[in-house]
C-alpha positions in Angstrom: 128.7 52.6 75.0 126.4 53.5 77.7 123.5 55.9 76.7 122.7 59.0 78.4 119.9 59.2 80.4 117.5 62.6 79.6 118.3 64.2 83.0 122.3 63.8 82.2 122.1 65.5 78.4 123.3 69.1 78.2 121.0 71.8 78.2 121.3 75.5 78.4 123.8 76.7 81.3 121.6 79.9 81.8 118.7 77.7 82.7 120.7 76.2 85.4 121.3 79.3 87.2 118.0 80.7 86.7 116.7 82.5 89.8 114.3 80.6 92.1 110.8 82.1 92.6 110.7 83.3 96.1 107.3 84.2 96.1 105.9 80.9 95.1 108.3 79.3 97.8 106.1 81.4 100.6 103.0 80.8 98.7 103.4 77.1 98.8 103.9 77.4 102.5 100.8 79.3 103.0 98.7 77.0 101.0 99.6 74.2 103.3 98.8 76.2 106.4 95.2 75.7 107.6 93.4 79.0 107.6 96.2 81.0 106.4 95.5 84.2 104.1 98.0 84.6 101.2 98.5 88.1 100.3 101.7 86.8 98.2 100.3 87.1 94.6 99.5 90.2 92.5 95.6 89.9 92.1 92.6 90.9 93.7 89.9 88.5 94.9 87.2 90.2 92.9 86.0 87.8 90.3 86.3 89.0 86.4 83.1 91.2 85.6 79.8 89.4 84.6 79.8 91.6 81.4 83.3 90.0 80.5 82.6 86.3 81.2 79.2 86.6 79.2 81.2 88.0 76.4 83.5 84.7 76.4 80.4 82.4 76.9 78.8 84.3 73.8 81.6 83.8 71.7 82.2 80.2 72.5 78.6 79.6 71.8 79.0 81.2 68.5 81.8 78.9 67.6 84.8 81.5 68.0 87.1 78.9 69.1 89.6 78.6 66.1 92.9 80.2 65.3 93.1 83.9 65.4 95.2 86.4 63.6 98.7 86.3 65.0 98.4 89.8 66.1 94.8 89.6 67.5 91.5 89.6 66.3 90.4 93.4 64.6 87.7 94.1 67.1 90.2 93.7 70.0 92.8 95.8 68.0 90.4 98.3 67.4 89.1 98.5 70.9 92.7 98.8 72.3 92.9 101.6 69.9 90.2 103.3 71.3 91.2 102.9 74.9 94.5 104.5 74.3 92.3 107.5 72.8 90.4 107.3 76.3 93.2 107.3 78.6 95.6 109.5 77.1 94.0 111.3 73.9 96.2 109.3 71.7 95.8 108.1 68.2 97.8 104.8 67.7 98.2 103.3 64.6 96.8 99.9 64.2 100.0 98.9 62.6 101.6 99.5 66.1 99.0 97.6 68.2 99.4 93.8 68.8 97.1 91.6 71.1 99.3 89.0 73.1 98.2 86.0 75.3 99.5 88.2 78.4 101.6 91.0 79.5 104.3 88.5 80.2 104.1 87.4 76.6 104.3 90.9 75.4 107.5 91.2 77.7 109.0 88.3 76.1 108.4 89.0 72.5 110.0 92.5 73.2 113.1 91.1 74.8 113.1 88.5 71.9 113.1 91.4 69.4 116.2 92.9 71.3 118.2 90.9 73.2 121.0 88.3 72.3 123.6 86.3 74.7 126.0 88.5 76.1 123.8 91.7 75.8 122.7 93.4 79.0 119.1 94.9 79.9 119.4 97.9 82.6 116.3 97.1 84.9 114.9 99.8 87.3 114.3 97.8 90.6 112.5 96.8 93.1 111.0 94.7 90.0 108.6 91.7 89.5 111.1 88.8 89.4 109.6 87.4 86.3 111.2 90.1 84.3 114.6 89.2 85.6 114.3 85.3 84.7 113.2 86.4 81.3 116.0 88.4 80.7 118.5 85.9 82.0 116.9 83.1 80.3 117.8 84.7 76.9 121.3 84.7 78.0 121.5 88.5 78.6 122.8 90.3 81.9 120.6 92.3 84.1 122.0 95.5 85.5 120.1 96.7 88.3 119.3 100.5 89.2 117.8 100.8 92.5 115.2 103.2 93.3 115.7 105.3 96.4 113.3 105.5 99.2 114.5 108.7 100.9 112.5 111.3 102.2 109.4 109.0 102.6 109.2 108.4 98.4 110.4 106.4 95.8 112.8 108.3 93.1 115.1 107.3 90.1 118.7 108.6 89.9 118.9 108.9 85.9 122.6 109.2 86.5 122.8 105.7 87.9 121.0 104.6 84.5 123.3 106.4 82.5 126.3 104.9 84.3 124.8 101.4 84.0 124.6 101.5 80.0 127.2 100.6 77.5 127.6 99.4 74.1 126.0 96.0 74.7 122.9 97.8 76.6 119.8 96.7 74.3 117.0 98.2 76.4 116.4 99.9 79.8 113.2 98.1 81.4 111.0 100.5 83.5 107.5 99.7 85.0 105.7 102.8 85.8 103.5 102.3 88.1 105.8 100.0 89.6 105.5 96.4 91.0 106.1 96.3 94.1 106.4 100.1 95.0 103.8 101.9 93.0 106.6 104.3 92.1 105.2 106.3 89.1 107.2 108.3 86.6 106.2 112.0 85.8 106.0 112.8 82.0 109.2 115.0 82.3 111.1 111.9 83.8 109.7 109.9 81.0 111.1 112.6 78.7 114.6 112.5 80.3 114.9 108.9 80.3 113.8 108.8 76.6 116.6 111.1 75.8 118.8 109.3 77.7 118.2 105.9 75.8 118.3 108.0 72.4 122.0 108.9 73.5 123.0 105.6 74.2 121.1 104.4 71.1 119.2 101.7 73.2 115.7 100.8 73.5 113.1 101.5 76.4 110.5 98.7 77.4 107.7 100.3 79.5 105.7 98.1 81.6 102.5 100.2 82.3 100.0 97.4 83.4 98.9 99.2 86.4 98.4 102.4 84.7 94.6 102.9 85.8 95.4 102.1 89.5 96.5 105.5 90.5 95.4 107.5 93.9 96.0 111.0 92.7 92.5 111.7 90.9 94.0 110.8 87.6 92.4 108.7 85.0 95.7 106.9 84.1 99.1 107.3 84.9 101.3 109.0 82.3 102.6 106.8 79.6 105.7 106.6 77.4 103.1 106.8 74.5 102.7 110.5 75.3 106.3 111.7 75.0 107.7 109.0 72.5 107.6 109.7 68.7 105.6 106.9 66.6 109.0 105.7 65.4 111.1 105.8 68.7 112.7 102.8 70.0 110.0 102.1 72.7 107.9 98.9 73.5 104.7 99.7 75.8 103.5 96.6 77.7 99.8 96.7 78.5 97.6 93.5 80.3 94.0 92.9 81.0 95.2 91.0 84.1 95.2 94.0 86.6 92.7 96.6 85.3 89.8 94.0 84.6 91.0 91.2 87.2 91.4 88.7 84.2 94.6 87.3 85.7 93.6 83.9 84.7 92.3 84.5 81.0 95.9 85.4 79.8 95.4 88.6 77.5 97.7 91.6 77.1 98.8 93.8 74.4 102.1 95.2 73.0 102.4 98.6 71.3 105.6 98.9 69.2 106.9 100.8 66.2 105.1 99.9 63.0 108.1 98.5 61.3 108.3 95.6 63.7 104.8 94.5 63.1 105.7 91.6 61.0 108.3 90.4 63.6 106.1 90.9 66.4 103.4 88.8 64.8 105.7 86.0 64.1 107.0 86.0 67.7 103.5 85.7 68.9 102.8 82.8 66.9 106.1 81.0 67.8 105.4 81.8 71.8 101.7 80.9 72.2 99.9 81.2 68.5 98.1 84.0 70.2 95.5 84.1 72.8 92.4 82.1 72.5 89.7 83.8 70.1 86.8 83.8 72.8 89.2 85.4 75.2 89.9 88.1 73.0 86.2 88.8 72.5 85.8 89.0 76.2 88.7 91.6 76.3 86.8 94.0 73.8 83.8 93.7 76.5 86.1 94.7 79.2 87.3 97.7 77.4 84.1 98.9 76.0 82.1 98.0 78.9 84.2 97.5 82.0 84.6 100.7 83.2 82.0 100.2 86.0 84.1 97.3 87.3 87.3 99.3 87.1 85.7 101.9 89.4 84.7 99.0 91.9 88.2 97.7 91.9 89.6 101.1 92.4 87.2 101.7 95.5 88.4 98.4 97.1 91.9 99.3 96.3 91.7 102.6 97.7 89.9 101.1 101.0 92.6 98.5 101.3 95.4 101.1 100.9 94.0 103.1 103.4 93.6 100.0 105.8 97.5 99.1 105.3 98.6 102.6 105.9 96.9 102.6 109.2 97.9 99.2 110.3 101.8 99.6 109.3 101.9 102.9 111.1 101.0 101.4 114.1 104.3 99.3 114.0 107.4 101.1 115.1 109.6 98.7 113.3 108.4 99.4 110.0 109.1 101.9 107.1 106.6 102.1 104.5 106.9 104.8 101.7 103.5 106.2 100.6 101.8 104.3 97.7 100.9 106.4 94.7 99.6 103.7 92.5 99.4 100.0 91.9 97.8 97.7 94.5 100.8 96.9 96.6 102.4 98.3 99.9 106.4 97.9 99.9 107.3 98.0 103.5 110.7 97.3 105.5 110.8 95.9 109.0 113.6 96.9 110.9 116.2 94.2 112.2 114.9 91.6 109.5 117.8 90.4 107.2 116.5 87.0 106.0 113.1 88.3 104.3 112.4 84.8 103.1 112.7 82.9 106.2 110.9 85.7 108.0 108.1 85.6 105.6 107.8 81.7 106.1 107.9 82.3 109.8 105.0 84.7 109.6 103.0 82.0 107.9 103.7 79.8 110.7 103.1 82.4 113.7 100.6 84.9 112.0 98.8 82.8 109.4 99.6 85.5 106.6 101.8 85.0 103.6 103.5 88.0 102.1 105.9 88.3 99.1 109.6 88.9 100.4 111.5 91.6 99.4 114.6 90.0 97.9 112.2 88.5 95.3 112.4 91.7 93.7 116.0 92.0 93.3 119.4 92.8 95.1 119.3 95.1 97.9 115.5 94.6 99.0 116.3 92.3 101.8 114.2 93.0 105.0 111.3 94.3 102.7 108.2 92.8 101.9 105.3 93.0 99.5 101.5 93.2 100.4 98.8 92.9 98.0 95.8 95.0 99.3 93.2 94.6 96.4 91.2 92.3 98.7 87.9 91.8 100.6 88.1 94.5 103.2 86.9 91.9 106.0 89.6 89.4 104.9 92.4 92.2 104.7 91.3 93.6 108.3 92.0 90.0 109.8 95.4 89.7 107.8 96.6 92.9 109.0 95.4 92.1 112.7 97.5 89.3 112.7 100.4 91.0 110.9 100.5 93.9 113.8 100.4 91.2 116.5 103.3 89.2 114.8 105.6 91.9 113.9 
């Protein structure tokens, strides 16, 4: 009897139908195009603050390179606790705080706590594609609820969320501020969504990783932690990647009900054995000494947002709702249907890489995301090219 070769052995059917990474497709084309400027990915070109890098170096010199507690080292969890008090005036019990090896790991842990094959998760879209892939990889169904882009602003129809929930809905996933739109919920909207989740006996997973990148003068965007009870069925996801430009460090945290501390710790150990110990010490420095850097990043983002607004406003074919938060602009080009092909064509014609809107869920064809947390001269060059090409 012939022995099966590895590539013919059976594997989970859900993996065969996982969505393609359309942002990565464009990024690959951009990287192979000489002189092209990539604005595909969600990161600034500012390096991580010196004080954070030095903290990691010092921790390594001191031999802090062994396993850490599966829910994070005590100094980091204490710093996160202080941070929530500073940003929102909250006193979060340490039993509710778990450090993870990234915001994405936090999302996976939350989903692994809740989702089984055959369940569904209601997802407010447009949304970062990895969220969708994670849900589908666990064998669950994604039910998209599309934001409306009417009257020049994004808004959420809560009745559509309500209609999408049923007895197999295990969570409502919402990112506020959102990627790619920058849409941000008010505290009243968060209360209404929380009440709806309670009615359906389902959880909320709130991705709040862009909560410091807001343009209305607030110190931070509203958080579900401000409106939820300590024991509410709410996970809040946070990350060091955006606020402190630590995308490559892989460090995040999760706020959860205290009753799930043991389960979250176990899942953290299974997923990644936690973030590197010296990286966690760098995270302490980011929270306690990184505010000057946050101010520098915000200044760059504000300049970038203004530059993008000015450039896109000069193109009659473009519709671009205002950006209240995050470091992205999400805009539509009239007449474009195949946004992936158009994004690749922009690389060839203009030497600029953008994320295609269809990457962020169905209904976003003809839209594009641009990351404007860039060096002003580099961004200006890219925008000049785009205006000419579009």
